[in-house]
Amino acid sequence: MTTSRSARWFQLLVLGSLLAFVWLWILPRIASTGAVQNHLRLLDERNINAGAMFYTEVQEQR
Amino acid sequence: MSEWLRRIFHHEDWLIVLLGAAVLCASIGMVQLPSESGSTGAEAGKAKVVNLVKGKIAKLEQWVDNPLRSVMSEPSADPKQKSYQHFPALVFTWSLLGVLLVPLAWWKGVRPREYWIGVFALIALGTLAFVMASQKVIKQYNYEYVLWALLLGMLISNTVGVPRVIRPMLMGDSIIKLGLVLLGAEVLFGKLVALGTPGILTSWIVTPVVLVTTYWFGQRVLKMESPSLNMVISADMSVCGVSAAIATGAACKAKREEISYAIGISLLFTSLMMVVQPNFVLWSGMDKNVGAAWMGGTIDSTGAVAAAGAVLGKEAETIASTVKMIQNVLIGVIAFAVAGYWSVRFNDQPGTQGVGIGEIWRRFPKFVLGFVAASLAFSFLLPAVGIPASAIDTITKDSVTPLRSWLFCIAFVALGLETNFWELGKYLKEGKPLALYVVGQAWSMLLSLLMAYLMFGVLYADRVKEILAK
């Protein structure tokens, strides 16, 4: 089954808009909830990079 | 130019090793050591190592609701503090990446037009992936940039498709190998002594045992079709998550879909474990030092370990992070062992029977030698020639680490642009890779808990407390 060129661009637009909605609307609202804010504050205070892939990216080891 | 380069470097890996060595030498050259003769007394005590590259390679800021905050600072009352202060670092980083990809593009015979458009696309999508990963909630749950780089690439390739002009620059495998040679410089064997014997025993006994037994389980019990997928999942689950998946995936020549799947499953379970495990430790009343060592040995990803340890307190965070760091160092040995095992065990050329030294050498992924050489040079050679630990520290953390992150990011954009979503779906349907991960992780948790209890709760409990008190 082949999809037309315009349909494929439409898919990209829809999925791209969905990502933008999650990042610009949903995630900021999650960040403003009490429990998440507390945890974010703890990480900020301890200077922890929770997204670190290797130990050299973790502040604790600097 | 392409033919000339190919005549010199018969195997692309040698070009990558040379390129990685050039980057590492340049990083060393950019560090100014305090002069011994120029200063005396108190002045000499204050003299610091200066890294001219520090802050020049862009690191995006965390943001909550405005993605522009990742590249622009808040407006400040201080006129010297420009809101666009990160832009020069971004331009420098993009230019550096563009320059680093030139030799690889030459070797592959990429035309100038394809190079410029391809580099622009990779860097633009890579920067967007970093912006997505810098969102605070996303970062909190350890969804690393490689996931978003893959996702953005797959989003394009599985909808509108990849324009033909970009395809020659989709050299994700080569860029990953270059990133891995740089990663070698971050694998410092001196870090092993950080927690002494208990740290080494917890990380270095359990990890290889779990890796080997999980791989055996996948081959013999689950009868997985792809040994390389089995190895990548076993390694990312038992060693250190995404970085181990990338290193072993390159060492055993795993398919890009296999590496992508292993990374996805690891990040998913990491985000669960980093919430559940510290709360389980608190709920069960387990000794926090034992719980921290347990988390350091089992949670895949390094940042997630630090975040989970922080829930238990400052000392627990130190233990968890240090156990994980010691485990991180194991990545060099594991990648070398996997590359060696694959060279002996698996034949990529039908009809070739013998596995003599020459054949093993032919099959061996040469970039692994660059990876190991970088690790040995930064662990032993540089200290031996008098380069102080503080200089090695700034070279790795302020020059090599940020550049390696950018390389991995654009490499995973390229892999995503080459990945068919339905190929990934095949692994989801099979269920065996998921079963392998779950069984392996359960086994790892059991063994790690036993070892953490023995080392941090019984045999070396007092010694650990002494180390932490210093």
mmCIF file with all atom_site columns, N, CA, C and O in Angstrom, chain B residues 162-207:
data_model
loop_
_atom_site.group_PDB
_atom_site.id
_atom_site.type_symbol
_atom_site.label_atom_id
_atom_site.label_alt_id
_atom_site.label_comp_id
_atom_site.label_asym_id
_atom_site.label_entity_id
_atom_site.label_seq_id
_atom_site.pdbx_PDB_ins_code
_atom_site.Cartn_x
_atom_site.Cartn_y
_atom_site.Cartn_z
_atom_site.occupancy
_atom_site.B_iso_or_equiv
_atom_site.pdbx_formal_charge
_atom_site.auth_seq_id
_atom_site.auth_comp_id
_atom_site.auth_asym_id
_atom_site.auth_atom_id
_atom_site.pdbx_PDB_model_num
ATOM 1   N N  . VAL B 1 162 ? 13.451 10.330  3.667  1.00 0.00 ? 162 VAL B N  1
ATOM 2   C CA . VAL B 1 162 ? 14.693 11.104  3.721  1.00 0.00 ? 162 VAL B CA 1
ATOM 3   C C  . VAL B 1 162 ? 15.055 11.564  2.310  1.00 0.00 ? 162 VAL B C  1
ATOM 4   O O  . VAL B 1 162 ? 15.163 10.731  1.402  1.00 0.00 ? 162 VAL B O  1
ATOM 5   N N  . PRO B 1 163 ? 15.237 12.864  2.099  1.00 0.00 ? 163 PRO B N  1
ATOM 6   C CA . PRO B 1 163 ? 15.622 13.339  0.765  1.00 0.00 ? 163 PRO B CA 1
ATOM 7   C C  . PRO B 1 163 ? 16.915 12.669  0.293  1.00 0.00 ? 163 PRO B C  1
ATOM 8   O O  . PRO B 1 163 ? 17.829 12.438  1.095  1.00 0.00 ? 163 PRO B O  1
ATOM 9   N N  . ARG B 1 164 ? 16.975 12.369  -1.005 1.00 0.00 ? 164 ARG B N  1
ATOM 10  C CA . ARG B 1 164 ? 18.120 11.625  -1.540 1.00 0.00 ? 164 ARG B CA 1
ATOM 11  C C  . ARG B 1 164 ? 19.450 12.349  -1.283 1.00 0.00 ? 164 ARG B C  1
ATOM 12  O O  . ARG B 1 164 ? 20.472 11.726  -1.041 1.00 0.00 ? 164 ARG B O  1
ATOM 13  N N  . VAL B 1 165 ? 19.388 13.681  -1.287 1.00 0.00 ? 165 VAL B N  1
ATOM 14  C CA . VAL B 1 165 ? 20.624 14.459  -1.157 1.00 0.00 ? 165 VAL B CA 1
ATOM 15  C C  . VAL B 1 165 ? 21.246 14.313  0.240  1.00 0.00 ? 165 VAL B C  1
ATOM 16  O O  . VAL B 1 165 ? 22.446 14.495  0.422  1.00 0.00 ? 165 VAL B O  1
ATOM 17  N N  . ILE B 1 166 ? 20.428 13.949  1.226  1.00 0.00 ? 166 ILE B N  1
ATOM 18  C CA . ILE B 1 166 ? 20.945 13.820  2.603  1.00 0.00 ? 166 ILE B CA 1
ATOM 19  C C  . ILE B 1 166 ? 21.541 12.431  2.845  1.00 0.00 ? 166 ILE B C  1
ATOM 20  O O  . ILE B 1 166 ? 22.441 12.259  3.661  1.00 0.00 ? 166 ILE B O  1
ATOM 21  N N  . ARG B 1 167 ? 21.043 11.444  2.110  1.00 0.00 ? 167 ARG B N  1
ATOM 22  C CA . ARG B 1 167 ? 21.382 10.041  2.424  1.00 0.00 ? 167 ARG B CA 1
ATOM 23  C C  . ARG B 1 167 ? 22.881 9.737   2.523  1.00 0.00 ? 167 ARG B C  1
ATOM 24  O O  . ARG B 1 167 ? 23.296 9.001   3.421  1.00 0.00 ? 167 ARG B O  1
ATOM 25  N N  . PRO B 1 168 ? 23.730 10.294  1.645  1.00 0.00 ? 168 PRO B N  1
ATOM 26  C CA . PRO B 1 168 ? 25.163 9.959   1.779  1.00 0.00 ? 168 PRO B CA 1
ATOM 27  C C  . PRO B 1 168 ? 25.767 10.368  3.122  1.00 0.00 ? 168 PRO B C  1
ATOM 28  O O  . PRO B 1 168 ? 26.766 9.800   3.550  1.00 0.00 ? 168 PRO B O  1
ATOM 29  N N  . MET B 1 169 ? 25.163 11.370  3.769  1.00 0.00 ? 169 MET B N  1
ATOM 30  C CA . MET B 1 169 ? 25.710 11.819  5.068  1.00 0.00 ? 169 MET B CA 1
ATOM 31  C C  . MET B 1 169 ? 25.127 11.043  6.253  1.00 0.00 ? 169 MET B C  1
ATOM 32  O O  . MET B 1 169 ? 25.457 11.339  7.401  1.00 0.00 ? 169 MET B O  1
ATOM 33  N N  . LEU B 1 170 ? 24.292 10.058  5.995  1.00 0.00 ? 170 LEU B N  1
ATOM 34  C CA . LEU B 1 170 ? 23.743 9.257   7.094  1.00 0.00 ? 170 LEU B CA 1
ATOM 35  C C  . LEU B 1 170 ? 24.777 8.200   7.501  1.00 0.00 ? 170 LEU B C  1
ATOM 36  O O  . LEU B 1 170 ? 24.646 7.017   7.196  1.00 0.00 ? 170 LEU B O  1
ATOM 37  N N  . MET B 1 171 ? 25.822 8.662   8.137  1.00 0.00 ? 171 MET B N  1
ATOM 38  C CA . MET B 1 171 ? 26.926 7.777   8.521  1.00 0.00 ? 171 MET B CA 1
ATOM 39  C C  . MET B 1 171 ? 26.935 7.610   10.034 1.00 0.00 ? 171 MET B C  1
ATOM 40  O O  . MET B 1 171 ? 27.971 7.814   10.693 1.00 0.00 ? 171 MET B O  1
ATOM 41  N N  . GLY B 1 172 ? 25.754 7.246   10.579 1.00 0.00 ? 172 GLY B N  1
ATOM 42  C CA . GLY B 1 172 ? 25.605 7.126   12.033 1.00 0.00 ? 172 GLY B CA 1
ATOM 43  C C  . GLY B 1 172 ? 26.617 6.176   12.655 1.00 0.00 ? 172 GLY B C  1
ATOM 44  O O  . GLY B 1 172 ? 27.198 6.485   13.699 1.00 0.00 ? 172 GLY B O  1
ATOM 45  N N  . ASP B 1 173 ? 26.847 5.021   12.004 1.00 0.00 ? 173 ASP B N  1
ATOM 46  C CA . ASP B 1 173 ? 27.775 4.027   12.574 1.00 0.00 ? 173 ASP B CA 1
ATOM 47  C C  . ASP B 1 173 ? 29.178 4.613   12.726 1.00 0.00 ? 173 ASP B C  1
ATOM 48  O O  . ASP B 1 173 ? 29.843 4.409   13.742 1.00 0.00 ? 173 ASP B O  1
ATOM 49  N N  . SER B 1 174 ? 29.615 5.354   11.711 1.00 0.00 ? 174 SER B N  1
ATOM 50  C CA . SER B 1 174 ? 30.970 5.924   11.751 1.00 0.00 ? 174 SER B CA 1
ATOM 51  C C  . SER B 1 174 ? 31.067 7.004   12.827 1.00 0.00 ? 174 SER B C  1
ATOM 52  O O  . SER B 1 174 ? 32.072 7.091   13.544 1.00 0.00 ? 174 SER B O  1
ATOM 53  N N  . ILE B 1 175 ? 30.020 7.833   12.937 1.00 0.00 ? 175 ILE B N  1
ATOM 54  C CA . ILE B 1 175 ? 30.063 8.917   13.933 1.00 0.00 ? 175 ILE B CA 1
ATOM 55  C C  . ILE B 1 175 ? 30.030 8.326   15.342 1.00 0.00 ? 175 ILE B C  1
ATOM 56  O O  . ILE B 1 175 ? 30.706 8.809   16.253 1.00 0.00 ? 175 ILE B O  1
ATOM 57  N N  . ILE B 1 176 ? 29.263 7.247   15.515 1.00 0.00 ? 176 ILE B N  1
ATOM 58  C CA . ILE B 1 176 ? 29.231 6.571   16.825 1.00 0.00 ? 176 ILE B CA 1
ATOM 59  C C  . ILE B 1 176 ? 30.629 6.067   17.197 1.00 0.00 ? 176 ILE B C  1
ATOM 60  O O  . ILE B 1 176 ? 31.088 6.228   18.331 1.00 0.00 ? 176 ILE B O  1
ATOM 61  N N  . LYS B 1 177 ? 31.322 5.481   16.220 1.00 0.00 ? 177 LYS B N  1
ATOM 62  C CA . LYS B 1 177 ? 32.665 4.953   16.507 1.00 0.00 ? 177 LYS B CA 1
ATOM 63  C C  . LYS B 1 177 ? 33.600 6.087   16.928 1.00 0.00 ? 177 LYS B C  1
ATOM 64  O O  . LYS B 1 177 ? 34.405 5.922   17.850 1.00 0.00 ? 177 LYS B O  1
ATOM 65  N N  . LEU B 1 178 ? 33.487 7.247   16.258 1.00 0.00 ? 178 LEU B N  1
ATOM 66  C CA . LEU B 1 178 ? 34.318 8.392   16.640 1.00 0.00 ? 178 LEU B CA 1
ATOM 67  C C  . LEU B 1 178 ? 33.977 8.830   18.075 1.00 0.00 ? 178 LEU B C  1
ATOM 68  O O  . LEU B 1 178 ? 34.875 9.084   18.885 1.00 0.00 ? 178 LEU B O  1
ATOM 69  N N  . GLY B 1 179 ? 32.679 8.868   18.370 1.00 0.00 ? 179 GLY B N  1
ATOM 70  C CA . GLY B 1 179 ? 32.245 9.216   19.727 1.00 0.00 ? 179 GLY B CA 1
ATOM 71  C C  . GLY B 1 179 ? 32.777 8.219   20.746 1.00 0.00 ? 179 GLY B C  1
ATOM 72  O O  . GLY B 1 179 ? 33.170 8.594   21.864 1.00 0.00 ? 179 GLY B O  1
ATOM 73  N N  . LEU B 1 180 ? 32.840 6.941   20.351 1.00 0.00 ? 180 LEU B N  1
ATOM 74  C CA . LEU B 1 180 ? 33.316 5.918   21.291 1.00 0.00 ? 180 LEU B CA 1
ATOM 75  C C  . LEU B 1 180 ? 34.820 6.041   21.552 1.00 0.00 ? 180 LEU B C  1
ATOM 76  O O  . LEU B 1 180 ? 35.277 5.783   22.671 1.00 0.00 ? 180 LEU B O  1
ATOM 77  N N  . VAL B 1 181 ? 35.590 6.425   20.536 1.00 0.00 ? 181 VAL B N  1
ATOM 78  C CA . VAL B 1 181 ? 37.026 6.637   20.763 1.00 0.00 ? 181 VAL B CA 1
ATOM 79  C C  . VAL B 1 181 ? 37.200 7.758   21.797 1.00 0.00 ? 181 VAL B C  1
ATOM 80  O O  . VAL B 1 181 ? 38.019 7.660   22.712 1.00 0.00 ? 181 VAL B O  1
ATOM 81  N N  . LEU B 1 182 ? 36.369 8.816   21.668 1.00 0.00 ? 182 LEU B N  1
ATOM 82  C CA . LEU B 1 182 ? 36.436 9.910   22.655 1.00 0.00 ? 182 LEU B CA 1
ATOM 83  C C  . LEU B 1 182 ? 35.963 9.418   24.029 1.00 0.00 ? 182 LEU B C  1
ATOM 84  O O  . LEU B 1 182 ? 36.524 9.798   25.059 1.00 0.00 ? 182 LEU B O  1
ATOM 85  N N  . LEU B 1 183 ? 34.932 8.568   24.031 1.00 0.00 ? 183 LEU B N  1
ATOM 86  C CA . LEU B 1 183 ? 34.431 8.034   25.305 1.00 0.00 ? 183 LEU B CA 1
ATOM 87  C C  . LEU B 1 183 ? 35.544 7.285   26.050 1.00 0.00 ? 183 LEU B C  1
ATOM 88  O O  . LEU B 1 183 ? 35.595 7.280   27.276 1.00 0.00 ? 183 LEU B O  1
ATOM 89  N N  . GLY B 1 184 ? 36.434 6.649   25.273 1.00 0.00 ? 184 GLY B N  1
ATOM 90  C CA . GLY B 1 184 ? 37.559 5.925   25.886 1.00 0.00 ? 184 GLY B CA 1
ATOM 91  C C  . GLY B 1 184 ? 38.340 6.808   26.850 1.00 0.00 ? 184 GLY B C  1
ATOM 92  O O  . GLY B 1 184 ? 38.774 6.365   27.911 1.00 0.00 ? 184 GLY B O  1
ATOM 93  N N  . ALA B 1 185 ? 38.497 8.096   26.482 1.00 0.00 ? 185 ALA B N  1
ATOM 94  C CA . ALA B 1 185 ? 39.262 9.015   27.337 1.00 0.00 ? 185 ALA B CA 1
ATOM 95  C C  . ALA B 1 185 ? 38.548 9.282   28.657 1.00 0.00 ? 185 ALA B C  1
ATOM 96  O O  . ALA B 1 185 ? 39.163 9.734   29.619 1.00 0.00 ? 185 ALA B O  1
ATOM 97  N N  . GLU B 1 186 ? 37.239 9.005   28.697 1.00 0.00 ? 186 GLU B N  1
ATOM 98  C CA . GLU B 1 186 ? 36.469 9.238   29.926 1.00 0.00 ? 186 GLU B CA 1
ATOM 99  C C  . GLU B 1 186 ? 36.498 8.019   30.853 1.00 0.00 ? 186 GLU B C  1
ATOM 100 O O  . GLU B 1 186 ? 36.068 8.087   31.996 1.00 0.00 ? 186 GLU B O  1
ATOM 101 N N  . VAL B 1 187 ? 36.960 6.888   30.316 1.00 0.00 ? 187 VAL B N  1
ATOM 102 C CA . VAL B 1 187 ? 36.999 5.648   31.106 1.00 0.00 ? 187 VAL B CA 1
ATOM 103 C C  . VAL B 1 187 ? 38.323 5.610   31.867 1.00 0.00 ? 187 VAL B C  1
ATOM 104 O O  . VAL B 1 187 ? 39.331 5.127   31.369 1.00 0.00 ? 187 VAL B O  1
ATOM 105 N N  . LEU B 1 188 ? 38.331 6.155   33.062 1.00 0.00 ? 188 LEU B N  1
ATOM 106 C CA . LEU B 1 188 ? 39.578 6.297   33.814 1.00 0.00 ? 188 LEU B CA 1
ATOM 107 C C  . LEU B 1 188 ? 39.685 5.213   34.889 1.00 0.00 ? 188 LEU B C  1
ATOM 108 O O  . LEU B 1 188 ? 38.849 5.151   35.791 1.00 0.00 ? 188 LEU B O  1
ATOM 109 N N  . PHE B 1 189 ? 40.712 4.388   34.755 1.00 0.00 ? 189 PHE B N  1
ATOM 110 C CA . PHE B 1 189 ? 40.842 3.263   35.686 1.00 0.00 ? 189 PHE B CA 1
ATOM 111 C C  . PHE B 1 189 ? 41.172 3.716   37.108 1.00 0.00 ? 189 PHE B C  1
ATOM 112 O O  . PHE B 1 189 ? 40.938 2.987   38.060 1.00 0.00 ? 189 PHE B O  1
ATOM 113 N N  . GLY B 1 190 ? 41.708 4.931   37.239 1.00 0.00 ? 190 GLY B N  1
ATOM 114 C CA . GLY B 1 190 ? 41.999 5.464   38.570 1.00 0.00 ? 190 GLY B CA 1
ATOM 115 C C  . GLY B 1 190 ? 40.741 5.605   39.421 1.00 0.00 ? 190 GLY B C  1
ATOM 116 O O  . GLY B 1 190 ? 40.799 5.614   40.645 1.00 0.00 ? 190 GLY B O  1
ATOM 117 N N  . LYS B 1 191 ? 39.591 5.736   38.758 1.00 0.00 ? 191 LYS B N  1
ATOM 118 C CA . LYS B 1 191 ? 38.325 5.907   39.476 1.00 0.00 ? 191 LYS B CA 1
ATOM 119 C C  . LYS B 1 191 ? 37.927 4.657   40.258 1.00 0.00 ? 191 LYS B C  1
ATOM 120 O O  . LYS B 1 191 ? 37.071 4.706   41.132 1.00 0.00 ? 191 LYS B O  1
ATOM 121 N N  . LEU B 1 192 ? 38.560 3.526   39.897 1.00 0.00 ? 192 LEU B N  1
ATOM 122 C CA . LEU B 1 192 ? 38.217 2.257   40.554 1.00 0.00 ? 192 LEU B CA 1
ATOM 123 C C  . LEU B 1 192 ? 38.425 2.287   42.057 1.00 0.00 ? 192 LEU B C  1
ATOM 124 O O  . LEU B 1 192 ? 37.715 1.636   42.812 1.00 0.00 ? 192 LEU B O  1
ATOM 125 N N  . VAL B 1 193 ? 39.413 3.072   42.479 1.00 0.00 ? 193 VAL B N  1
ATOM 126 C CA . VAL B 1 193 ? 39.756 3.052   43.904 1.00 0.00 ? 193 VAL B CA 1
ATOM 127 C C  . VAL B 1 193 ? 38.843 3.956   44.733 1.00 0.00 ? 193 VAL B C  1
ATOM 128 O O  . VAL B 1 193 ? 38.985 4.039   45.950 1.00 0.00 ? 193 VAL B O  1
ATOM 129 N N  . ALA B 1 194 ? 37.893 4.638   44.078 1.00 0.00 ? 194 ALA B N  1
ATOM 130 C CA . ALA B 1 194 ? 37.068 5.641   44.761 1.00 0.00 ? 194 ALA B CA 1
ATOM 131 C C  . ALA B 1 194 ? 36.396 5.106   46.029 1.00 0.00 ? 194 ALA B C  1
ATOM 132 O O  . ALA B 1 194 ? 36.358 5.778   47.036 1.00 0.00 ? 194 ALA B O  1
ATOM 133 N N  . LEU B 1 195 ? 35.845 3.915   45.958 1.00 0.00 ? 195 LEU B N  1
ATOM 134 C CA . LEU B 1 195 ? 35.185 3.354   47.149 1.00 0.00 ? 195 LEU B CA 1
ATOM 135 C C  . LEU B 1 195 ? 35.944 2.148   47.690 1.00 0.00 ? 195 LEU B C  1
ATOM 136 O O  . LEU B 1 195 ? 35.437 1.419   48.532 1.00 0.00 ? 195 LEU B O  1
ATOM 137 N N  . GLY B 1 196 ? 37.137 1.913   47.124 1.00 0.00 ? 196 GLY B N  1
ATOM 138 C CA . GLY B 1 196 ? 37.937 0.791   47.594 1.00 0.00 ? 196 GLY B CA 1
ATOM 139 C C  . GLY B 1 196 ? 37.340 -0.559  47.224 1.00 0.00 ? 196 GLY B C  1
ATOM 140 O O  . GLY B 1 196 ? 36.523 -0.665  46.306 1.00 0.00 ? 196 GLY B O  1
ATOM 141 N N  . THR B 1 197 ? 37.728 -1.554  47.986 1.00 0.00 ? 197 THR B N  1
ATOM 142 C CA . THR B 1 197 ? 37.344 -2.942  47.692 1.00 0.00 ? 197 THR B CA 1
ATOM 143 C C  . THR B 1 197 ? 35.829 -3.154  47.568 1.00 0.00 ? 197 THR B C  1
ATOM 144 O O  . THR B 1 197 ? 35.393 -3.824  46.625 1.00 0.00 ? 197 THR B O  1
ATOM 145 N N  . PRO B 1 198 ? 34.997 -2.638  48.492 1.00 0.00 ? 198 PRO B N  1
ATOM 146 C CA . PRO B 1 198 ? 33.559 -2.934  48.370 1.00 0.00 ? 198 PRO B CA 1
ATOM 147 C C  . PRO B 1 198 ? 32.956 -2.453  47.055 1.00 0.00 ? 198 PRO B C  1
ATOM 148 O O  . PRO B 1 198 ? 32.121 -3.144  46.452 1.00 0.00 ? 198 PRO B O  1
ATOM 149 N N  . GLY B 1 199 ? 33.389 -1.277  46.593 1.00 0.00 ? 199 GLY B N  1
ATOM 150 C CA . GLY B 1 199 ? 32.871 -0.747  45.331 1.00 0.00 ? 199 GLY B CA 1
ATOM 151 C C  . GLY B 1 199 ? 33.270 -1.609  44.157 1.00 0.00 ? 199 GLY B C  1
ATOM 152 O O  . GLY B 1 199 ? 32.457 -1.935  43.291 1.00 0.00 ? 199 GLY B O  1
ATOM 153 N N  . ILE B 1 200 ? 34.558 -2.005  44.154 1.00 0.00 ? 200 ILE B N  1
ATOM 154 C CA . ILE B 1 200 ? 35.064 -2.824  43.039 1.00 0.00 ? 200 ILE B CA 1
ATOM 155 C C  . ILE B 1 200 ? 34.362 -4.177  43.019 1.00 0.00 ? 200 ILE B C  1
ATOM 156 O O  . ILE B 1 200 ? 33.913 -4.649  41.974 1.00 0.00 ? 200 ILE B O  1
ATOM 157 N N  . LEU B 1 201 ? 34.253 -4.800  44.203 1.00 0.00 ? 201 LEU B N  1
ATOM 158 C CA . LEU B 1 201 ? 33.632 -6.130  44.245 1.00 0.00 ? 201 LEU B CA 1
ATOM 159 C C  . LEU B 1 201 ? 32.160 -6.071  43.842 1.00 0.00 ? 201 LEU B C  1
ATOM 160 O O  . LEU B 1 201 ? 31.666 -6.950  43.140 1.00 0.00 ? 201 LEU B O  1
ATOM 161 N N  . THR B 1 202 ? 31.448 -5.026  44.300 1.00 0.00 ? 202 THR B N  1
ATOM 162 C CA . THR B 1 202 ? 30.023 -4.919  43.960 1.00 0.00 ? 202 THR B CA 1
ATOM 163 C C  . THR B 1 202 ? 29.836 -4.756  42.460 1.00 0.00 ? 202 THR B C  1
ATOM 164 O O  . THR B 1 202 ? 28.975 -5.386  41.850 1.00 0.00 ? 202 THR B O  1
ATOM 165 N N  . SER B 1 203 ? 30.657 -3.896  41.861 1.00 0.00 ? 203 SER B N  1
ATOM 166 C CA . SER B 1 203 ? 30.465 -3.619  40.439 1.00 0.00 ? 203 SER B CA 1
ATOM 167 C C  . SER B 1 203 ? 31.111 -4.658  39.534 1.00 0.00 ? 203 SER B C  1
ATOM 168 O O  . SER B 1 203 ? 30.560 -5.057  38.524 1.00 0.00 ? 203 SER B O  1
ATOM 169 N N  . TRP B 1 204 ? 32.315 -5.057  39.899 1.00 0.00 ? 204 TRP B N  1
ATOM 170 C CA . TRP B 1 204 ? 33.102 -5.845  38.959 1.00 0.00 ? 204 TRP B CA 1
ATOM 171 C C  . TRP B 1 204 ? 32.911 -7.350  39.066 1.00 0.00 ? 204 TRP B C  1
ATOM 172 O O  . TRP B 1 204 ? 33.418 -8.093  38.237 1.00 0.00 ? 204 TRP B O  1
ATOM 173 N N  . ILE B 1 205 ? 32.212 -7.820  40.082 1.00 0.00 ? 205 ILE B N  1
ATOM 174 C CA . ILE B 1 205 ? 31.912 -9.264  40.128 1.00 0.00 ? 205 ILE B CA 1
ATOM 175 C C  . ILE B 1 205 ? 30.525 -9.499  39.569 1.00 0.00 ? 205 ILE B C  1
ATOM 176 O O  . ILE B 1 205 ? 30.327 -10.313 38.674 1.00 0.00 ? 205 ILE B O  1
ATOM 177 N N  . VAL B 1 206 ? 29.560 -8.727  40.076 1.00 0.00 ? 206 VAL B N  1
ATOM 178 C CA . VAL B 1 206 ? 28.169 -8.954  39.663 1.00 0.00 ? 206 VAL B CA 1
ATOM 179 C C  . VAL B 1 206 ? 27.980 -8.669  38.168 1.00 0.00 ? 206 VAL B C  1
ATOM 180 O O  . VAL B 1 206 ? 27.361 -9.449  37.446 1.00 0.00 ? 206 VAL B O  1
ATOM 181 N N  . THR B 1 207 ? 28.546 -7.550  37.696 1.00 0.00 ? 207 THR B N  1
ATOM 182 C CA . THR B 1 207 ? 28.295 -7.123  36.317 1.00 0.00 ? 207 THR B CA 1
ATOM 183 C C  . THR B 1 207 ? 28.690 -8.175  35.267 1.00 0.00 ? 207 THR B C  1
ATOM 184 O O  . THR B 1 207 ? 27.850 -8.558  34.446 1.00 0.00 ? 207 THR B O  1
#
